[in-house]
């Protein structure tokens, strides 16, 4: 298993050594946690089905999230280290399944918050993904790795930009290497999707390089390249740049050249490009519509040798609906009849893939041209004949059969009443197979368009697969007369799948005609007597029952009598889906309900709440409570249900406690007599834990729960504002940043309740918010600070005042507006700027001068005056760019949150200085040496020696220009003489060589 046991044993040994002196319970606990991790990793590597693998990945995510909260920082760090090492072993494994498992496990770490800088984390994870992309050629592995890379580059930051730039250049280079083109196309697609601003910088190079991949020998490489091209074209079209017309023309001309080349690969690649241009460059292609259409249709009988038989013909058929979408009127006038005749002729061939493509295109073409019924109707009987042939030999999940079901649902939207008789004859063929989404959707459309068939359809839908279920739904919608038949069929199939018995329809509580239902049910029950049901089929049946749209009166009793029992099933997946279905059906959306319905819903909710507090699987408890939204409040406010919710407040999982406190908070007004006393106890308990708990995790969770309580139950917290403030304010400077951030967020919620009561504390809160807004190491911290600032200003009405008290605030917010790329932060930033309002620039300047004169200017930004130096240097001067670059680099060095970049910054500064003369260096010394010397003192001891060595290099380059700073340098020499002797002696030697006279003054000391 590629080192799992070795890594786990090593981890356990390290933990045992670290835990010496602790109790036996504390020593054994880490071992159990590592065994859980080992079990998940083993399951992940041995799983062969994608669905099973996805469930294991979800379990691994839950496990890591829980450990991040519950385990000590040392143990959690070790868990992440063990997992990271295991991921490395998996990604270099020669086995395909292990590589996929490694990539999926790696994705669990991308969004995980652990004690490592974001830049270092994404660099490490990116390197692991690069190893997979560099070494593998399998499509499944490459797709998984490319998707993971896409998730990594979504993270904002300088390192991300470097990763995108490097991967972009590598992928464009790979387009010229036959064995690497598939990987290149997948990488380029993910970069375009997840980092569009960075991708667009090299868009011209992309369009120039992608052609080799579009005409590659491998079919999957061509399709992957077309997908990448599609995303790039969408990006280009959205930017409205001047060069897009030129880029489109190059693609169009090269596609014509590729088609003229005549090989199957080049023709297929050219058609793929034309298809993407039609969709994404409509304005450019409009004048060329005739040429495009005739070029494509001319290839409908392409018969040259192909690796994949009939691929070009299928591509032409699939492009026909796109051509019709482009200009429906012109297409119907000049090309519709010939295109339909061509597709009717292709139905007679034995190529199953081609028949599926013909059904897809026929349905799409009819749907697009539905305004031209006179041209469509002559072809309907012939299409129905081919649909009947395809369904008579129906095989579940077979492309041709599923495409035929979708085709008939599309025809229902155009010719509903005209095909009612033929559609009703086809329904038994549909219901004699298993349940699927396509059938459900198609029958739903058919039912709406042919109402007379609705009862038949609803009686039989439930043992079909996903694609068929979707088509049944569309069929019911498009042909309302079929709706009764469709619902009858669906319900019978659902019941046979779930209970192995026919659906017990009652004559008095359903709109489905009873006689129709009995006939359909009896026939389907006979035909499906030997129905084989799997766990996946039951899950899909439950999902369909909840989402198909049956009337509550029809299925509510069935849910109570049959589905509720699945809440005790041994399968976690079935229990979870059953809970969702019960909540969906029981949701009281109607304003008036009968007494019987109310009693039934109450019974179902009571059982759901029991599962929500007692089920052993946290994800099921979470799903149950999440599904009970505001529409259930009238039932949840009953005392017995409230008791269950108060029990959920003590759940071991924080997210479940969060949902419970939100639910109880919104029920305060529904049943205040019962809720208020218990909520007061909860409030006191949270304040006590926040004030006296020694555990950081408990304080963080208590603060978060308190915030949710305040937000959902404002009337309860109003009398306790001062007590809450007294508990929160001392913890604002907690040494744990997550606790401080959580408390700040809670204060924001409290501000909305407290209003002007929080005014006296603004002077204490605003400096903390300002510091958090400038913390580049934490995206969440910046967002929380921004949101709280908006809440404070909105609640207190103190517009403009924060600008006057803290002049730096405006610069901070405007700078964020320039550089912040995360959409939700930008939206919140604009809201905050709106709350703060506009101020008089003259008054602002006067206020700033007065504060400086009094020495009260809060944390004046020295670098702002540094930038003002640039205003005195002409932009054409040779000194301008070195000065601007140096000032920008030193701002990074001054920011402790960007410490991961400090080494690169110093090397860059040294490189710049080496290229300049002494006269050019002179004005830069004052920007470099003071902050550099300050960084030496404030840095971690582990990096201080490196900084001292780099100080020696700086002195060597600057020479006698350092003379004005010798006293500060020798202060550092004295302070670190005993700890970094070799580096200090090297600095002294350098100074003695470059500042001979000035050095003598310090020689005696």
Coordinates of N, CA and C in Angstrom, one line a residue, residues 336-518:
X336 N -33.2 23.1 -43.7 CA -33.9 22.2 -42.7 C -34.3 20.9 -43.4
X337 N -34.9 20.9 -44.5 CA -35.5 19.7 -45.2 C -34.3 18.8 -45.5
X338 N -33.3 19.3 -46.1 CA -32.1 18.4 -46.5 C -31.5 17.8 -45.3
X339 N -31.4 18.6 -44.2 CA -30.8 18.1 -43.0 C -31.6 17.0 -42.4
X340 N -32.9 17.2 -42.3 CA -33.8 16.2 -41.7 C -33.8 14.9 -42.6
X341 N -33.8 15.0 -43.9 CA -33.7 13.9 -44.8 C -32.5 13.1 -44.5
X342 N -31.4 13.8 -44.3 CA -30.1 13.2 -44.1 C -30.1 12.4 -42.8
X343 N -30.7 13.0 -41.7 CA -30.8 12.3 -40.4 C -31.8 11.1 -40.5
X344 N -32.9 11.2 -41.2 CA -33.8 10.1 -41.4 C -33.0 8.9 -42.1
X345 N -32.2 9.3 -43.0 CA -31.4 8.2 -43.8 C -30.4 7.6 -42.8
X346 N -29.8 8.3 -41.9 CA -28.8 7.8 -41.0 C -29.4 6.9 -40.0
X347 N -30.8 7.0 -39.7 CA -31.5 6.1 -38.8 C -31.4 4.6 -39.3
X348 N -31.2 4.4 -40.6 CA -31.3 3.1 -41.2 C -29.9 2.4 -41.0
X349 N -28.9 3.0 -40.5 CA -27.6 2.4 -40.4 C -27.5 1.7 -39.0
X350 N -26.5 0.9 -38.9 CA -26.4 0.0 -37.7 C -25.4 0.6 -36.6
X351 N -24.9 1.8 -36.9 CA -24.0 2.4 -36.0 C -24.8 2.9 -34.8
X352 N -24.6 2.3 -33.6 CA -25.4 2.7 -32.4 C -25.1 4.1 -32.0
X353 N -23.8 4.5 -32.0 CA -23.4 5.8 -31.6 C -23.9 6.8 -32.5
X354 N -23.9 6.5 -33.8 CA -24.5 7.5 -34.7 C -26.0 7.7 -34.6
X355 N -26.7 6.6 -34.3 CA -28.1 6.7 -34.1 C -28.4 7.6 -32.8
X356 N -27.6 7.4 -31.8 CA -27.8 8.2 -30.6 C -27.6 9.7 -30.9
X357 N -26.6 10.0 -31.7 CA -26.3 11.4 -32.1 C -27.5 11.9 -33.0
X358 N -28.0 11.1 -33.8 CA -29.2 11.5 -34.7 C -30.4 11.8 -33.8
X359 N -30.7 11.0 -32.8 CA -31.8 11.2 -31.9 C -31.6 12.6 -31.2
X360 N -30.4 12.8 -30.7 CA -30.1 14.0 -30.0 C -30.2 15.2 -30.8
X361 N -29.7 15.1 -32.1 CA -29.8 16.3 -33.0 C -31.2 16.5 -33.5
X362 N -31.9 15.4 -33.7 CA -33.3 15.6 -34.2 C -34.2 16.2 -33.1
X363 N -34.1 15.8 -31.9 CA -34.8 16.4 -30.8 C -34.4 17.9 -30.6
X364 N -33.1 18.2 -30.7 CA -32.7 19.5 -30.5 C -33.1 20.4 -31.7
X365 N -33.1 19.9 -32.9 CA -33.5 20.7 -34.1 C -35.0 21.0 -34.1
X366 N -35.8 20.0 -33.7 CA -37.2 20.2 -33.6 C -37.6 21.2 -32.5
X367 N -36.9 21.1 -31.4 CA -37.1 22.1 -30.3 C -36.7 23.5 -30.7
X368 N -35.7 23.7 -31.5 CA -35.2 25.0 -31.9 C -36.1 25.6 -32.9
X369 N -36.7 24.8 -33.8 CA -37.4 25.2 -34.9 C -38.9 25.1 -34.7
X370 N -39.4 25.1 -33.4 CA -40.8 24.8 -33.1 C -41.7 25.9 -33.7
X371 N -41.2 27.0 -34.0 CA -42.0 28.0 -34.6 C -42.4 27.8 -36.1
X372 N -41.8 26.7 -36.6 CA -42.0 26.4 -38.1 C -42.7 25.0 -38.1
X373 N -43.9 24.9 -37.6 CA -44.6 23.6 -37.5 C -44.9 23.0 -38.8
X374 N -45.2 23.8 -39.8 CA -45.5 23.2 -41.2 C -44.3 22.4 -41.7
X375 N -43.1 22.9 -41.5 CA -41.9 22.1 -41.9 C -41.6 20.9 -41.1
X376 N -42.0 21.0 -39.8 CA -41.6 19.9 -38.9 C -42.6 18.7 -39.0
X377 N -43.9 19.0 -39.0 CA -44.9 18.0 -38.9 C -44.7 16.8 -39.9
X378 N -44.3 17.0 -41.1 CA -44.2 15.9 -42.1 C -43.2 14.8 -41.6
X379 N -42.3 15.2 -40.7 CA -41.2 14.3 -40.3 C -41.6 13.6 -39.0
X380 N -42.6 14.0 -38.3 CA -43.0 13.5 -37.0 C -43.3 12.0 -37.0
X381 N -44.1 11.5 -38.0 CA -44.4 10.1 -38.0 C -43.2 9.2 -38.2
X382 N -42.3 9.6 -39.1 CA -41.1 8.9 -39.3 C -40.2 8.8 -38.1
X383 N -40.1 9.9 -37.4 CA -39.3 10.0 -36.2 C -39.9 9.1 -35.1
X384 N -41.2 9.1 -35.0 CA -41.8 8.2 -34.0 C -41.6 6.8 -34.3
X385 N -41.6 6.4 -35.5 CA -41.3 5.0 -35.9 C -39.9 4.6 -35.4
X386 N -38.9 5.5 -35.7 CA -37.6 5.1 -35.3 C -37.4 5.1 -33.7
X387 N -38.2 6.0 -33.1 CA -38.2 6.0 -31.6 C -38.8 4.6 -31.1
X388 N -39.8 4.2 -31.7 CA -40.5 2.9 -31.3 C -39.5 1.8 -31.5
X389 N -38.8 1.8 -32.6 CA -37.8 0.7 -32.9 C -36.7 0.7 -31.8
X390 N -36.3 1.9 -31.5 CA -35.2 2.0 -30.5 C -35.7 1.5 -29.1
X391 N -36.9 1.9 -28.7 CA -37.4 1.5 -27.4 C -37.9 0.1 -27.3
X392 N -38.2 -0.5 -28.5 CA -38.6 -1.9 -28.4 C -37.5 -2.9 -28.1
X393 N -36.3 -2.4 -28.3 CA -35.1 -3.2 -27.9 C -34.3 -2.4 -26.8
X394 N -35.1 -1.8 -25.9 CA -34.5 -0.9 -24.9 C -33.5 -1.6 -24.0
X395 N -32.4 -1.0 -23.8 CA -31.4 -1.5 -22.8 C -31.1 -0.3 -21.9
X396 N -31.2 -0.5 -20.6 CA -31.0 0.6 -19.7 C -29.6 1.1 -19.8
X397 N -29.5 2.5 -19.8 CA -28.3 3.2 -19.9 C -27.6 3.0 -21.3
X398 N -28.4 2.5 -22.2 CA -27.8 2.4 -23.6 C -28.0 3.8 -24.3
X399 N -26.9 4.3 -24.9 CA -27.0 5.7 -25.5 C -28.1 5.9 -26.5
X400 N -28.3 4.9 -27.4 CA -29.4 5.0 -28.4 C -30.8 5.1 -27.8
X401 N -31.0 4.2 -26.9 CA -32.4 4.2 -26.2 C -32.6 5.4 -25.4
X402 N -31.6 5.8 -24.6 CA -31.8 7.0 -23.8 C -32.0 8.3 -24.7
X403 N -31.3 8.4 -25.8 CA -31.4 9.5 -26.7 C -32.8 9.5 -27.3
X404 N -33.4 8.3 -27.6 CA -34.7 8.2 -28.1 C -35.8 8.8 -27.1
X405 N -35.6 8.5 -25.9 CA -36.5 9.0 -24.8 C -36.5 10.5 -24.8
X406 N -35.3 11.1 -24.8 CA -35.1 12.5 -24.8 C -35.8 13.1 -26.1
X407 N -35.6 12.5 -27.2 CA -36.2 13.0 -28.5 C -37.7 13.0 -28.4
X408 N -38.3 12.0 -27.8 CA -39.8 12.1 -27.8 C -40.3 13.2 -26.8
X409 N -39.5 13.5 -25.8 CA -39.9 14.5 -24.9 C -39.8 15.9 -25.6
X410 N -38.8 16.1 -26.4 CA -38.7 17.3 -27.2 C -39.8 17.4 -28.2
X411 N -40.2 16.3 -28.8 CA -41.3 16.4 -29.8 C -42.6 16.8 -29.1
X412 N -42.8 16.3 -27.8 CA -44.0 16.7 -27.1 C -44.2 18.2 -26.9
X413 N -43.0 18.9 -26.8 CA -43.1 20.3 -26.7 C -43.6 21.0 -28.0
X414 N -43.4 20.4 -29.1 CA -43.7 21.0 -30.4 C -45.1 20.5 -30.9
X415 N -45.3 19.2 -30.8 CA -46.5 18.5 -31.4 C -47.2 17.7 -30.4
X416 N -47.5 18.2 -29.2 CA -48.1 17.5 -28.1 C -49.3 16.7 -28.5
X417 N -50.4 17.4 -28.8 CA -51.7 16.7 -29.1 C -51.6 15.8 -30.3
X418 N -50.8 16.2 -31.3 CA -50.7 15.3 -32.5 C -50.0 14.0 -32.3
X419 N -49.2 13.9 -31.2 CA -48.5 12.6 -31.0 C -49.0 11.9 -29.8
X420 N -50.2 12.3 -29.3 CA -50.7 11.8 -28.0 C -50.9 10.3 -28.2
X421 N -51.5 9.8 -29.3 CA -51.8 8.4 -29.4 C -50.5 7.6 -29.5
X422 N -49.6 8.1 -30.3 CA -48.3 7.3 -30.5 C -47.5 7.3 -29.1
X423 N -47.5 8.5 -28.4 CA -46.8 8.5 -27.2 C -47.4 7.6 -26.1
X424 N -48.7 7.5 -26.1 CA -49.3 6.5 -25.1 C -49.0 5.1 -25.5
X425 N -48.8 4.8 -26.7 CA -48.4 3.4 -27.1 C -47.0 3.1 -26.7
X426 N -46.2 4.2 -26.6 CA -44.7 4.0 -26.3 C -44.5 3.9 -24.8
X427 N -45.4 4.4 -24.0 CA -45.2 4.5 -22.5 C -44.9 3.1 -21.9
X428 N -45.7 2.0 -22.3 CA -45.4 0.7 -21.7 C -44.0 0.3 -21.9
X429 N -43.4 0.6 -23.1 CA -42.0 0.2 -23.4 C -41.1 0.9 -22.5
X430 N -41.4 2.1 -22.1 CA -40.5 2.9 -21.2 C -40.6 2.3 -19.7
X431 N -41.8 2.0 -19.3 CA -41.9 1.5 -17.9 C -41.5 0.1 -17.7
X432 N -41.1 -0.6 -18.7 CA -40.7 -2.0 -18.5 C -39.2 -2.1 -18.3
X433 N -38.5 -1.0 -18.0 CA -37.1 -1.0 -17.7 C -36.9 -0.3 -16.3
X434 N -35.7 -0.1 -15.9 CA -35.4 0.5 -14.6 C -35.5 2.0 -14.6
X435 N -35.5 2.5 -13.4 CA -35.7 4.0 -13.2 C -34.4 4.7 -13.5
X436 N -34.5 5.9 -14.2 CA -33.4 6.8 -14.4 C -33.9 8.2 -14.7
X437 N -32.9 9.1 -14.6 CA -33.3 10.5 -14.7 C -33.8 11.0 -16.0
X438 N -33.2 10.5 -17.1 CA -33.7 10.9 -18.4 C -35.2 10.5 -18.6
X439 N -35.6 9.3 -18.2 CA -37.0 8.9 -18.4 C -37.9 9.8 -17.5
X440 N -37.5 10.1 -16.3 CA -38.3 10.9 -15.4 C -38.6 12.3 -16.0
X441 N -37.5 12.9 -16.5 CA -37.6 14.2 -17.0 C -38.5 14.2 -18.3
X442 N -38.2 13.2 -19.2 CA -39.0 13.2 -20.4 C -40.5 13.0 -20.2
X443 N -40.8 12.1 -19.3 CA -42.2 11.8 -19.0 C -42.9 13.0 -18.3
X444 N -42.1 13.8 -17.5 CA -42.7 14.9 -16.9 C -43.1 16.0 -18.0
X445 N -42.2 16.1 -19.0 CA -42.5 17.1 -20.1 C -43.7 16.6 -20.9
X446 N -43.7 15.2 -21.1 CA -44.8 14.7 -21.9 C -46.1 14.8 -21.2
X447 N -46.1 14.7 -19.9 CA -47.3 14.8 -19.1 C -47.9 16.2 -19.2
X448 N -47.1 17.2 -19.2 CA -47.6 18.6 -19.3 C -48.1 18.9 -20.6
X449 N -47.5 18.3 -21.7 CA -48.0 18.6 -23.0 C -49.1 17.7 -23.5
X450 N -49.3 16.6 -22.9 CA -50.5 15.7 -23.2 C -51.1 15.3 -21.9
X451 N -52.0 16.2 -21.3 CA -52.6 16.0 -20.0 C -53.3 14.7 -19.8
X452 N -53.9 14.1 -20.9 CA -54.7 12.9 -20.8 C -53.8 11.7 -20.4
X453 N -52.5 11.8 -20.5 CA -51.6 10.7 -20.2 C -51.0 10.8 -18.8
X454 N -51.4 11.9 -18.0 CA -50.7 12.2 -16.8 C -50.8 11.0 -15.8
X455 N -52.0 10.5 -15.6 CA -52.2 9.4 -14.6 C -51.4 8.2 -14.9
X456 N -51.3 7.9 -16.2 CA -50.6 6.7 -16.6 C -49.1 6.9 -16.3
X457 N -48.6 8.0 -16.6 CA -47.2 8.3 -16.4 C -46.8 8.3 -14.9
X458 N -47.6 9.0 -14.1 CA -47.3 9.0 -12.6 C -47.4 7.7 -12.0
X459 N -48.2 6.7 -12.5 CA -48.3 5.5 -11.9 C -47.1 4.6 -12.0
X460 N -46.1 4.9 -12.9 CA -45.1 3.9 -13.2 C -43.6 4.3 -13.2
X461 N -43.2 5.5 -12.7 CA -41.9 6.0 -13.0 C -40.7 5.3 -12.3
X462 N -40.9 4.5 -11.3 CA -39.8 4.3 -10.4 C -38.7 3.3 -10.5
X463 N -38.5 2.5 -11.5 CA -37.4 1.7 -11.5 C -36.5 2.0 -12.7
X464 N -36.5 3.2 -13.2 CA -35.8 3.6 -14.4 C -34.5 4.3 -13.9
X465 N -33.6 4.5 -14.9 CA -32.3 5.2 -14.4 C -32.4 6.7 -14.6
X466 N -31.4 7.4 -14.2 CA -31.5 8.8 -14.0 C -31.8 9.6 -15.3
X467 N -31.3 9.2 -16.4 CA -31.5 9.9 -17.6 C -33.0 9.8 -18.0
X468 N -33.5 8.5 -17.9 CA -34.9 8.3 -18.3 C -35.9 9.1 -17.4
X469 N -35.6 9.1 -16.1 CA -36.5 9.8 -15.2 C -36.6 11.3 -15.5
X470 N -35.5 11.9 -15.9 CA -35.5 13.3 -16.4 C -36.3 13.5 -17.6
X471 N -36.2 12.6 -18.5 CA -37.0 12.7 -19.8 C -38.5 12.5 -19.5
X472 N -38.9 11.6 -18.6 CA -40.3 11.5 -18.2 C -40.9 12.7 -17.7
X473 N -40.1 13.4 -16.9 CA -40.5 14.7 -16.3 C -40.8 15.7 -17.3
X474 N -39.9 15.8 -18.3 CA -40.1 16.7 -19.4 C -41.3 16.4 -20.3
X475 N -41.5 15.1 -20.4 CA -42.6 14.6 -21.2 C -44.0 15.0 -20.6
X476 N -44.0 14.8 -19.2 CA -45.2 15.1 -18.5 C -45.5 16.6 -18.6
X477 N -44.4 17.5 -18.6 CA -44.6 18.9 -18.7 C -45.1 19.3 -20.1
X478 N -44.6 18.7 -21.1 CA -44.9 19.1 -22.5 C -46.2 18.5 -23.1
X479 N -46.6 17.4 -22.6 CA -47.9 16.8 -23.1 C -48.8 16.6 -21.9
X480 N -49.5 17.6 -21.4 CA -50.3 17.5 -20.1 C -51.3 16.3 -20.1
X481 N -51.8 15.9 -21.3 CA -52.8 14.9 -21.4 C -52.1 13.5 -21.0
X482 N -50.8 13.4 -21.0 CA -50.1 12.2 -20.6 C -49.8 12.2 -19.1
X483 N -50.1 13.3 -18.4 CA -49.6 13.4 -17.0 C -50.1 12.4 -16.1
X484 N -51.4 12.0 -16.2 CA -52.0 11.0 -15.3 C -51.3 9.7 -15.5
X485 N -51.1 9.3 -16.8 CA -50.5 8.0 -17.1 C -49.0 8.0 -16.6
X486 N -48.3 9.1 -16.8 CA -46.9 9.2 -16.4 C -46.8 9.0 -14.8
X487 N -47.7 9.8 -14.1 CA -47.6 9.7 -12.7 C -48.0 8.4 -12.1
X488 N -49.0 7.7 -12.8 CA -49.4 6.4 -12.4 C -48.2 5.4 -12.5
X489 N -47.5 5.5 -13.7 CA -46.4 4.6 -13.9 C -45.3 4.8 -13.0
X490 N -45.0 6.2 -12.7 CA -43.9 6.5 -11.8 C -44.1 6.0 -10.4
X491 N -45.3 6.3 -9.9 CA -45.6 5.9 -8.5 C -45.6 4.4 -8.4
X492 N -46.1 3.6 -9.3 CA -46.0 2.2 -9.3 C -44.6 1.7 -9.2
X493 N -43.8 2.2 -10.1 CA -42.4 1.8 -10.2 C -41.6 2.2 -8.9
X494 N -41.9 3.4 -8.4 CA -41.3 3.8 -7.1 C -41.7 2.8 -6.0
X495 N -43.0 2.5 -5.9 CA -43.4 1.6 -4.8 C -42.9 0.2 -5.0
X496 N -42.8 -0.3 -6.2 CA -42.2 -1.7 -6.4 C -40.8 -1.7 -6.1
X497 N -40.1 -0.6 -6.3 CA -38.7 -0.5 -6.0 C -38.4 -0.4 -4.5
X498 N -39.2 0.4 -3.9 CA -39.0 0.7 -2.4 C -39.6 -0.4 -1.5
X499 N -40.8 -0.8 -1.8 CA -41.6 -1.7 -0.9 C -41.8 -3.1 -1.5
X500 N -41.5 -3.3 -2.9 CA -41.8 -4.5 -3.6 C -43.3 -4.8 -3.6
X501 N -44.1 -3.7 -3.5 CA -45.6 -3.9 -3.6 C -46.1 -2.7 -4.4
X502 N -47.3 -2.8 -5.0 CA -47.9 -1.7 -5.8 C -48.2 -0.6 -4.9
X503 N -48.2 0.6 -5.5 CA -48.5 1.8 -4.8 C -50.0 1.8 -4.3
X504 N -50.2 2.0 -3.0 CA -51.6 2.0 -2.5 C -52.4 3.3 -2.7
X505 N -52.8 3.5 -3.9 CA -53.5 4.8 -4.2 C -54.9 4.7 -3.6
X506 N -55.3 5.8 -2.9 CA -56.7 5.9 -2.4 C -57.6 6.8 -3.3
X507 N -58.8 6.4 -3.5 CA -59.7 7.0 -4.4 C -60.0 8.5 -4.0
X508 N -59.9 8.7 -2.7 CA -60.4 10.0 -2.2 C -59.4 11.1 -2.1
X509 N -58.1 10.8 -2.3 CA -57.1 11.8 -2.0 C -56.1 12.0 -3.1
X510 N -56.5 11.8 -4.4 CA -55.6 12.0 -5.5 C -56.3 12.5 -6.7
X511 N -55.6 13.3 -7.5 CA -56.1 13.8 -8.7 C -55.9 12.8 -9.9
X512 N -55.2 11.7 -9.6 CA -55.0 10.7 -10.7 C -56.2 9.9 -10.8
X513 N -56.7 9.7 -12.0 CA -57.9 8.9 -12.2 C -57.7 7.4 -11.8
X514 N -58.5 7.0 -10.9 CA -58.3 5.7 -10.2 C -58.3 4.5 -11.1
X515 N -59.2 4.5 -12.1 CA -59.2 3.4 -13.0 C -58.0 3.3 -13.9
X516 N -57.5 4.5 -14.3 CA -56.2 4.5 -15.1 C -55.1 3.9 -14.2
X517 N -55.1 4.4 -13.0 CA -54.0 4.0 -12.1 C -54.0 2.5 -11.8
X518 N -55.2 1.9 -11.6 CA -55.3 0.5 -11.4 C -54.8 -0.3 -12.6

